Amino acid sequence: MKISDIMTEKNVVLGLKANSKRQLLQELASKAAELTGINERTIFDIVLERENLGSTGFGGGTALPHGRIPELDKVYGLFAKLNAPVDFEAVDNKPVDLVFLLLSPEGSGADHLTALAQISRILKDENTCEKLRHINNSEEIYAILNN
């Protein structure tokens, strides 16, 4: 599975504004609803439920919230670069400014895990994250995510 299988340049959000983790998840759910046609509240509730099990902020200013949505027909990815970092209860207690939301159909076990692994490799690469932080162009960010 490649990043291009789960997202396009339209799935890159720059300058997202949020003052809290909850507000960030609401903004992401709103953007994801536009892309998927799934109810925003449904997405938010499922992602928040997963987040309540343990933070998906895994350090270095990055987070990978995710969830399985029964109505989805395929895996969707959404990348957001925040205007200002927010507290995400990350494992290193650092605020988050790069977020990749992953939504998968309920029965997509292998595809979901494959996508999670690939995205986490990208977000754990410090050089890649530094590049992403210094670029304000959706096409260039998309290209880096696909590399």
CSV table of N, CA and C in Angstrom, one decimal:
chain,number,residue,atom,x,y,z
A,1,MET,N,0.8,-1.2,0.0
A,1,MET,CA,0.0,0.0,0.0
A,1,MET,C,0.9,1.2,0.0
A,2,LYS,N,0.6,2.2,-0.9
A,2,LYS,CA,1.3,3.4,-1.0
A,2,LYS,C,0.4,4.5,-0.4
A,3,ILE,N,1.0,5.7,0.0
A,3,ILE,CA,0.2,6.8,0.5
A,3,ILE,C,-0.8,7.3,-0.6
A,4,SER,N,-0.3,7.2,-1.9
A,4,SER,CA,-1.2,7.6,-3.0
A,4,SER,C,-2.5,6.7,-3.1
A,5,ASP,N,-2.5,5.5,-2.5
A,5,ASP,CA,-3.6,4.7,-2.5
A,5,ASP,C,-4.7,5.2,-1.5
A,6,ILE,N,-4.3,6.0,-0.5
A,6,ILE,CA,-5.2,6.4,0.5
A,6,ILE,C,-5.5,7.9,0.6
A,7,MET,N,-4.8,8.7,-0.2
A,7,MET,CA,-5.0,10.1,-0.2
A,7,MET,C,-4.5,10.8,-1.5
A,8,THR,N,-5.0,12.0,-1.7
A,8,THR,CA,-4.5,12.8,-2.8
A,8,THR,C,-4.1,14.2,-2.2
A,9,GLU,N,-3.7,15.1,-3.1
A,9,GLU,CA,-3.2,16.4,-2.6
A,9,GLU,C,-4.4,17.1,-1.9
A,10,LYS,N,-5.6,16.8,-2.2
A,10,LYS,CA,-6.8,17.4,-1.6
A,10,LYS,C,-6.9,17.0,-0.1
A,11,ASN,N,-6.2,16.0,0.3
A,11,ASN,CA,-6.2,15.5,1.6
A,11,ASN,C,-5.1,16.1,2.5
A,12,VAL,N,-4.5,17.1,2.0
A,12,VAL,CA,-3.4,17.8,2.8
A,12,VAL,C,-4.1,19.1,3.3
A,13,VAL,N,-4.1,19.3,4.6
A,13,VAL,CA,-4.7,20.6,5.2
A,13,VAL,C,-3.5,21.4,5.8
A,14,LEU,N,-3.4,22.6,5.4
A,14,LEU,CA,-2.3,23.5,5.9
A,14,LEU,C,-2.9,24.5,6.8
A,15,GLY,N,-2.2,24.9,7.9
A,15,GLY,CA,-2.6,26.0,8.7
A,15,GLY,C,-3.9,25.7,9.5
A,16,LEU,N,-4.1,24.4,9.9
A,16,LEU,CA,-5.2,24.0,10.7
A,16,LEU,C,-5.1,24.7,12.1
A,17,LYS,N,-6.2,25.3,12.5
A,17,LYS,CA,-6.3,26.0,13.8
A,17,LYS,C,-7.1,25.2,14.8
A,18,ALA,N,-6.4,24.9,16.0
A,18,ALA,CA,-7.1,24.2,17.1
A,18,ALA,C,-6.4,24.7,18.4
A,19,ASN,N,-7.2,24.8,19.4
A,19,ASN,CA,-6.7,25.2,20.7
A,19,ASN,C,-6.5,24.0,21.7
A,20,SER,N,-7.1,22.8,21.3
A,20,SER,CA,-7.0,21.7,22.2
A,20,SER,C,-7.0,20.4,21.3
A,21,LYS,N,-6.7,19.3,22.0
A,21,LYS,CA,-6.8,18.0,21.3
A,21,LYS,C,-8.2,17.7,20.8
A,22,ARG,N,-9.1,18.0,21.6
A,22,ARG,CA,-10.5,17.7,21.2
A,22,ARG,C,-10.9,18.6,20.0
A,23,GLN,N,-10.6,19.8,20.1
A,23,GLN,CA,-10.9,20.7,18.9
A,23,GLN,C,-10.2,20.3,17.7
A,24,LEU,N,-9.0,19.8,17.8
A,24,LEU,CA,-8.2,19.3,16.7
A,24,LEU,C,-8.9,18.1,16.1
A,25,LEU,N,-9.3,17.2,16.9
A,25,LEU,CA,-10.0,16.0,16.4
A,25,LEU,C,-11.4,16.4,15.7
A,26,GLN,N,-12.0,17.4,16.2
A,26,GLN,CA,-13.3,17.9,15.6
A,26,GLN,C,-13.0,18.5,14.2
A,27,GLU,N,-11.9,19.2,14.1
A,27,GLU,CA,-11.6,19.8,12.8
A,27,GLU,C,-11.2,18.7,11.8
A,28,LEU,N,-10.4,17.8,12.3
A,28,LEU,CA,-10.1,16.6,11.4
A,28,LEU,C,-11.3,15.9,11.0
A,29,ALA,N,-12.2,15.6,11.9
A,29,ALA,CA,-13.4,14.9,11.5
A,29,ALA,C,-14.3,15.7,10.5
A,30,SER,N,-14.3,17.0,10.6
A,30,SER,CA,-15.0,17.8,9.7
A,30,SER,C,-14.4,17.7,8.3
A,31,LYS,N,-13.1,17.8,8.2
A,31,LYS,CA,-12.4,17.7,6.9
A,31,LYS,C,-12.6,16.3,6.3
A,32,ALA,N,-12.5,15.3,7.2
A,32,ALA,CA,-12.7,13.9,6.7
A,32,ALA,C,-14.1,13.7,6.2
A,33,ALA,N,-15.1,14.3,6.9
A,33,ALA,CA,-16.5,14.1,6.4
A,33,ALA,C,-16.6,14.7,5.0
A,34,GLU,N,-16.0,15.8,4.7
A,34,GLU,CA,-16.0,16.4,3.4
A,34,GLU,C,-15.5,15.4,2.3
A,35,LEU,N,-14.4,14.7,2.7
A,35,LEU,CA,-13.7,13.8,1.8
A,35,LEU,C,-14.4,12.5,1.6
A,36,THR,N,-15.0,12.0,2.7
A,36,THR,CA,-15.6,10.6,2.6
A,36,THR,C,-17.1,10.6,2.5
A,37,GLY,N,-17.8,11.7,2.8
A,37,GLY,CA,-19.2,11.7,2.8
A,37,GLY,C,-19.8,11.0,4.0
A,38,ILE,N,-19.0,10.7,5.0
A,38,ILE,CA,-19.5,10.1,6.2
A,38,ILE,C,-19.8,11.2,7.2
A,39,ASN,N,-20.8,11.0,8.1
A,39,ASN,CA,-21.2,12.0,9.0
A,39,ASN,C,-20.0,12.4,9.9
A,40,GLU,N,-19.8,13.7,10.1
A,40,GLU,CA,-18.7,14.2,10.9
A,40,GLU,C,-18.7,13.7,12.3
A,41,ARG,N,-19.9,13.7,12.9
A,41,ARG,CA,-20.0,13.2,14.3
A,41,ARG,C,-19.6,11.8,14.5
A,42,THR,N,-20.0,11.0,13.5
A,42,THR,CA,-19.6,9.5,13.5
A,42,THR,C,-18.1,9.4,13.5
A,43,ILE,N,-17.4,10.1,12.6
A,43,ILE,CA,-16.0,10.1,12.5
A,43,ILE,C,-15.4,10.6,13.9
A,44,PHE,N,-15.8,11.7,14.4
A,44,PHE,CA,-15.3,12.2,15.6
A,44,PHE,C,-15.4,11.3,16.8
A,45,ASP,N,-16.6,10.7,16.9
A,45,ASP,CA,-16.9,9.8,18.0
A,45,ASP,C,-16.0,8.6,18.0
A,46,ILE,N,-15.8,8.0,16.8
A,46,ILE,CA,-15.0,6.8,16.6
A,46,ILE,C,-13.5,7.1,16.9
A,47,VAL,N,-13.0,8.2,16.4
A,47,VAL,CA,-11.6,8.6,16.6
A,47,VAL,C,-11.4,9.0,18.0
A,48,LEU,N,-12.3,9.7,18.7
A,48,LEU,CA,-12.2,10.0,20.1
A,48,LEU,C,-12.2,8.8,21.0
A,49,GLU,N,-13.1,7.8,20.6
A,49,GLU,CA,-13.1,6.6,21.4
A,49,GLU,C,-11.8,5.9,21.4
A,50,ARG,N,-11.2,5.8,20.2
A,50,ARG,CA,-9.8,5.2,20.0
A,50,ARG,C,-8.8,6.0,20.8
A,51,GLU,N,-8.9,7.3,20.8
A,51,GLU,CA,-7.9,8.2,21.5
A,51,GLU,C,-8.0,8.0,23.0
A,52,ASN,N,-9.2,7.8,23.5
A,52,ASN,CA,-9.4,7.6,24.9
A,52,ASN,C,-8.8,6.3,25.4
A,53,LEU,N,-8.5,5.3,24.5
A,53,LEU,CA,-7.8,4.1,24.9
A,53,LEU,C,-6.3,4.4,25.2
A,54,GLY,N,-5.8,5.5,24.6
A,54,GLY,CA,-4.4,5.9,24.7
A,54,GLY,C,-4.0,6.8,23.6
A,55,SER,N,-3.2,7.8,24.0
A,55,SER,CA,-2.9,8.9,23.0
A,55,SER,C,-2.2,8.3,21.8
A,56,THR,N,-2.5,8.8,20.6
A,56,THR,CA,-1.9,8.4,19.4
A,56,THR,C,-0.8,9.4,19.0
A,57,GLY,N,-0.5,10.3,20.0
A,57,GLY,CA,0.6,11.2,19.8
A,57,GLY,C,1.9,10.5,20.2
A,58,PHE,N,2.7,10.1,19.2
A,58,PHE,CA,3.9,9.3,19.6
A,58,PHE,C,5.2,9.9,19.6
A,59,GLY,N,5.2,11.3,19.8
A,59,GLY,CA,6.5,11.9,20.0
A,59,GLY,C,7.0,12.7,18.8
A,60,GLY,N,7.9,13.6,19.1
A,60,GLY,CA,8.5,14.4,18.0
A,60,GLY,C,7.5,15.4,17.4
A,61,GLY,N,6.4,15.7,18.1
A,61,GLY,CA,5.4,16.7,17.5
A,61,GLY,C,4.5,16.1,16.5
A,62,THR,N,4.3,14.8,16.5
A,62,THR,CA,3.5,14.1,15.5
A,62,THR,C,2.4,13.2,16.2
A,63,ALA,N,1.3,13.0,15.5
A,63,ALA,CA,0.2,12.2,16.0
A,63,ALA,C,-0.4,11.4,14.9
A,64,LEU,N,-1.0,10.3,15.2
A,64,LEU,CA,-1.6,9.4,14.2
A,64,LEU,C,-2.9,8.9,14.7
A,65,PRO,N,-3.9,9.9,14.9
A,65,PRO,CA,-5.2,9.4,15.3
A,65,PRO,C,-5.8,8.5,14.2
A,66,HIS,N,-6.6,7.5,14.6
A,66,HIS,CA,-7.2,6.6,13.6
A,66,HIS,C,-8.4,5.9,14.1
A,67,GLY,N,-9.2,5.4,13.2
A,67,GLY,CA,-10.4,4.7,13.6
A,67,GLY,C,-10.9,3.8,12.4
A,68,ARG,N,-11.8,2.9,12.8
A,68,ARG,CA,-12.5,2.1,11.8
A,68,ARG,C,-13.9,2.5,11.7
A,69,ILE,N,-14.3,2.9,10.5
A,69,ILE,CA,-15.6,3.5,10.3
A,69,ILE,C,-16.5,2.4,9.5
A,70,PRO,N,-17.5,1.9,10.0
A,70,PRO,CA,-18.3,0.9,9.3
A,70,PRO,C,-18.8,1.3,7.9
A,71,GLU,N,-19.1,2.5,7.7
A,71,GLU,CA,-19.7,2.9,6.4
A,71,GLU,C,-18.6,3.1,5.3
A,72,LEU,N,-17.4,3.2,5.6
A,72,LEU,CA,-16.3,3.4,4.6
A,72,LEU,C,-16.2,2.3,3.7
A,73,ASP,N,-15.8,2.6,2.4
A,73,ASP,CA,-15.6,1.6,1.4
A,73,ASP,C,-14.1,1.4,1.1
A,74,LYS,N,-13.2,2.3,1.6
A,74,LYS,CA,-11.8,2.1,1.5
A,74,LYS,C,-11.1,2.9,2.5
A,75,VAL,N,-9.7,2.7,2.6
A,75,VAL,CA,-8.9,3.4,3.6
A,75,VAL,C,-8.7,4.8,3.1
A,76,TYR,N,-8.8,5.8,4.0
A,76,TYR,CA,-8.6,7.2,3.7
A,76,TYR,C,-7.5,7.8,4.7
A,77,GLY,N,-6.7,8.6,4.1
A,77,GLY,CA,-5.7,9.3,4.9
A,77,GLY,C,-5.9,10.8,4.7
A,78,LEU,N,-5.6,11.6,5.8
A,78,LEU,CA,-5.7,13.0,5.8
A,78,LEU,C,-4.5,13.6,6.6
A,79,PHE,N,-3.7,14.4,6.0
A,79,PHE,CA,-2.6,15.0,6.7
A,79,PHE,C,-2.9,16.4,7.0
A,80,ALA,N,-2.5,16.8,8.2
A,80,ALA,CA,-2.8,18.2,8.6
A,80,ALA,C,-1.5,18.8,9.3
A,81,LYS,N,-1.2,20.0,8.9
A,81,LYS,CA,-0.1,20.8,9.5
A,81,LYS,C,-0.8,21.9,10.3
A,82,LEU,N,-0.5,21.9,11.6
A,82,LEU,CA,-1.2,22.9,12.4
A,82,LEU,C,-0.6,24.3,12.4
A,83,ASN,N,-1.4,25.3,12.6
A,83,ASN,CA,-0.9,26.7,12.7
A,83,ASN,C,0.0,26.8,13.9
A,84,ALA,N,-0.4,26.2,15.0
A,84,ALA,CA,0.3,26.3,16.2
A,84,ALA,C,0.2,24.9,16.9
A,85,PRO,N,1.2,24.4,17.5
A,85,PRO,CA,1.2,23.1,18.2
A,85,PRO,C,0.1,23.1,19.3
A,86,VAL,N,-0.5,21.9,19.5
A,86,VAL,CA,-1.4,21.7,20.6
A,86,VAL,C,-1.0,20.5,21.5
A,87,ASP,N,-1.4,20.6,22.8
A,87,ASP,CA,-1.1,19.4,23.7
A,87,ASP,C,-1.9,18.3,23.2
A,88,PHE,N,-1.3,17.1,23.0
A,88,PHE,CA,-2.0,15.9,22.5
A,88,PHE,C,-1.8,14.8,23.4
A,89,GLU,N,-1.2,15.1,24.6
A,89,GLU,CA,-0.9,14.0,25.6
A,89,GLU,C,0.0,13.0,25.0
A,90,ALA,N,1.0,13.4,24.2
A,90,ALA,CA,1.9,12.5,23.5
A,90,ALA,C,2.8,11.8,24.5
A,91,VAL,N,3.4,10.8,24.0
A,91,VAL,CA,4.3,10.0,24.9
A,91,VAL,C,5.5,10.8,25.4
A,92,ASP,N,6.0,11.8,24.7
A,92,ASP,CA,7.1,12.6,25.1
A,92,ASP,C,6.6,13.9,25.7
A,93,ASN,N,5.3,14.1,25.9
A,93,ASN,CA,4.7,15.3,26.4
A,93,ASN,C,4.9,16.5,25.6
A,94,LYS,N,5.4,16.4,24.4
A,94,LYS,CA,5.6,17.6,23.5
A,94,LYS,C,4.3,17.8,22.7
A,95,PRO,N,4.0,19.1,22.5
A,95,PRO,CA,2.8,19.4,21.7
A,95,PRO,C,3.0,18.9,20.2
A,96,VAL,N,1.9,18.8,19.6
A,96,VAL,CA,1.8,18.2,18.2
A,96,VAL,C,1.5,19.3,17.2
A,97,ASP,N,2.2,19.2,16.1
A,97,ASP,CA,1.9,20.1,15.0
A,97,ASP,C,1.7,19.4,13.6
A,98,LEU,N,2.1,18.1,13.6
A,98,LEU,CA,1.9,17.3,12.3
A,98,LEU,C,1.0,16.1,12.7
A,99,VAL,N,-0.1,16.0,12.0
A,99,VAL,CA,-1.1,15.0,12.3
A,99,VAL,C,-1.6,14.3,11.0
A,100,PHE,N,-1.6,13.0,11.1
A,100,PHE,CA,-2.1,12.1,10.0
A,100,PHE,C,-3.3,11.4,10.5
A,101,LEU,N,-4.4,11.7,10.0
A,101,LEU,CA,-5.7,10.9,10.4
A,101,LEU,C,-5.8,9.8,9.4
A,102,LEU,N,-6.0,8.6,10.0
A,102,LEU,CA,-6.2,7.4,9.2
A,102,LEU,C,-7.6,6.8,9.5
A,103,LEU,N,-8.4,6.6,8.5
A,103,LEU,CA,-9.8,6.1,8.6
A,103,LEU,C,-9.9,4.8,7.7
A,104,SER,N,-10.3,3.7,8.3
A,104,SER,CA,-10.4,2.5,7.5
A,104,SER,C,-11.8,1.9,7.7
A,105,PRO,N,-12.2,1.1,6.7
A,105,PRO,CA,-13.4,0.3,6.8
A,105,PRO,C,-13.3,-0.7,8.0
A,106,GLU,N,-14.4,-1.0,8.6
A,106,GLU,CA,-14.4,-1.9,9.8
A,106,GLU,C,-13.7,-3.2,9.5
A,107,GLY,N,-13.8,-3.8,8.4
A,107,GLY,CA,-13.3,-5.1,8.1
A,107,GLY,C,-11.9,-5.1,7.4
A,108,SER,N,-11.2,-4.0,7.5
A,108,SER,CA,-9.9,-3.9,6.7
A,108,SER,C,-8.7,-4.1,7.6
A,109,GLY,N,-8.7,-5.2,8.3
A,109,GLY,CA,-7.6,-5.5,9.3
A,109,GLY,C,-6.2,-5.3,8.7
A,110,ALA,N,-5.8,-6.0,7.7
A,110,ALA,CA,-4.5,-6.0,7.1
A,110,ALA,C,-4.2,-4.6,6.5
A,111,ASP,N,-5.1,-4.1,5.7
A,111,ASP,CA,-4.9,-2.8,5.1
A,111,ASP,C,-4.7,-1.7,6.1
A,112,HIS,N,-5.5,-1.7,7.2
A,112,HIS,CA,-5.4,-0.7,8.3
A,112,HIS,C,-4.0,-0.8,8.9
A,113,LEU,N,-3.6,-2.0,9.3
A,113,LEU,CA,-2.3,-2.2,10.0
A,113,LEU,C,-1.1,-1.8,9.0
A,114,THR,N,-1.2,-2.1,7.8
A,114,THR,CA,-0.2,-1.8,6.8
A,114,THR,C,-0.1,-0.3,6.7
A,115,ALA,N,-1.2,0.4,6.6
A,115,ALA,CA,-1.2,1.9,6.5
A,115,ALA,C,-0.7,2.5,7.7
A,116,LEU,N,-1.1,2.0,8.9
A,116,LEU,CA,-0.6,2.5,10.2
A,116,LEU,C,0.9,2.4,10.2
A,117,ALA,N,1.5,1.3,9.9
A,117,ALA,CA,2.9,1.1,9.9
A,117,ALA,C,3.6,2.0,9.0
A,118,GLN,N,3.1,2.2,7.8
A,118,GLN,CA,3.8,3.0,6.8
A,118,GLN,C,3.7,4.5,7.2
A,119,ILE,N,2.6,5.0,7.7
A,119,ILE,CA,2.5,6.3,8.2
A,119,ILE,C,3.4,6.6,9.4
A,120,SER,N,3.4,5.6,10.3
A,120,SER,CA,4.2,5.8,11.5
A,120,SER,C,5.7,5.9,11.1
A,121,ARG,N,6.1,5.1,10.1
A,121,ARG,CA,7.5,5.2,9.7
A,121,ARG,C,7.8,6.6,9.1
A,122,ILE,N,6.9,7.2,8.4
A,122,ILE,CA,7.1,8.6,7.9
A,122,ILE,C,7.2,9.6,9.0
A,123,LEU,N,6.2,9.5,10.0
A,123,LEU,CA,6.1,10.5,11.0
A,123,LEU,C,7.2,10.3,12.1
A,124,LYS,N,7.9,9.2,12.1
A,124,LYS,CA,9.0,9.0,13.1
A,124,LYS,C,10.3,9.4,12.5
A,125,ASP,N,10.4,9.7,11.2
A,125,ASP,CA,11.6,10.2,10.6
A,125,ASP,C,11.8,11.7,10.8
A,126,GLU,N,12.7,12.0,11.6
A,126,GLU,CA,12.9,13.4,12.0
A,126,GLU,C,13.2,14.3,10.8
A,127,ASN,N,14.0,13.8,9.8
A,127,ASN,CA,14.3,14.6,8.7
A,127,ASN,C,13.1,14.9,7.8
A,128,THR,N,12.2,13.9,7.7
A,128,THR,CA,11.0,14.1,6.9
A,128,THR,C,10.1,15.1,7.6
A,129,CYS,N,10.0,15.0,8.9
A,129,CYS,CA,9.1,15.9,9.7
A,129,CYS,C,9.6,17.3,9.6
A,130,GLU,N,10.9,17.5,9.6
A,130,GLU,CA,11.5,18.9,9.5
A,130,GLU,C,11.2,19.4,8.1
A,131,LYS,N,11.3,18.6,7.1
A,131,LYS,CA,10.9,19.1,5.7
A,131,LYS,C,9.4,19.5,5.7
A,132,LEU,N,8.6,18.6,6.3
A,132,LEU,CA,7.1,18.9,6.3
A,132,LEU,C,6.8,20.2,7.0
A,133,ARG,N,7.6,20.5,8.1
A,133,ARG,CA,7.3,21.7,8.8
A,133,ARG,C,7.7,23.0,8.1
A,134,HIS,N,8.6,22.9,7.2
A,134,HIS,CA,9.1,24.1,6.5
A,134,HIS,C,8.5,24.3,5.1
A,135,ILE,N,7.6,23.4,4.7
A,135,ILE,CA,6.9,23.6,3.4
A,135,ILE,C,5.5,24.0,3.6
A,136,ASN,N,5.0,25.0,2.9
A,136,ASN,CA,3.6,25.4,3.0
A,136,ASN,C,2.9,25.3,1.6
A,137,ASN,N,3.1,24.1,1.0
A,137,ASN,CA,2.5,23.9,-0.3
A,137,ASN,C,2.0,22.4,-0.3
A,138,SER,N,0.7,22.3,-0.5
A,138,SER,CA,0.1,21.0,-0.5
A,138,SER,C,0.7,19.9,-1.4
A,139,GLU,N,1.0,20.4,-2.6
A,139,GLU,CA,1.6,19.5,-3.6
A,139,GLU,C,3.0,18.9,-3.1
A,140,GLU,N,3.8,19.8,-2.6
A,140,GLU,CA,5.1,19.4,-2.1
A,140,GLU,C,5.0,18.5,-0.9
A,141,ILE,N,4.1,18.8,0.0
A,141,ILE,CA,3.9,17.9,1.2
A,141,ILE,C,3.4,16.6,0.7
A,142,TYR,N,2.5,16.5,-0.2
A,142,TYR,CA,2.0,15.3,-0.7
A,142,TYR,C,3.1,14.5,-1.3
A,143,ALA,N,4.0,15.1,-2.1
A,143,ALA,CA,5.1,14.5,-2.7
A,143,ALA,C,6.1,13.9,-1.7
A,144,ILE,N,6.3,14.6,-0.6
A,144,ILE,CA,7.2,14.1,0.5
A,144,ILE,C,6.5,12.9,1.2
A,145,LEU,N,5.2,13.0,1.4
A,145,LEU,CA,4.6,11.8,2.1
A,145,LEU,C,4.6,10.6,1.2
A,146,ASN,N,4.6,10.8,-0.1
A,146,ASN,CA,4.6,9.7,-1.1
A,146,ASN,C,6.0,9.1,-1.4
A,147,ASN,N,7.0,9.8,-0.9
A,147,ASN,CA,8.4,9.4,-1.3
A,147,ASN,C,8.8,8.1,-0.6
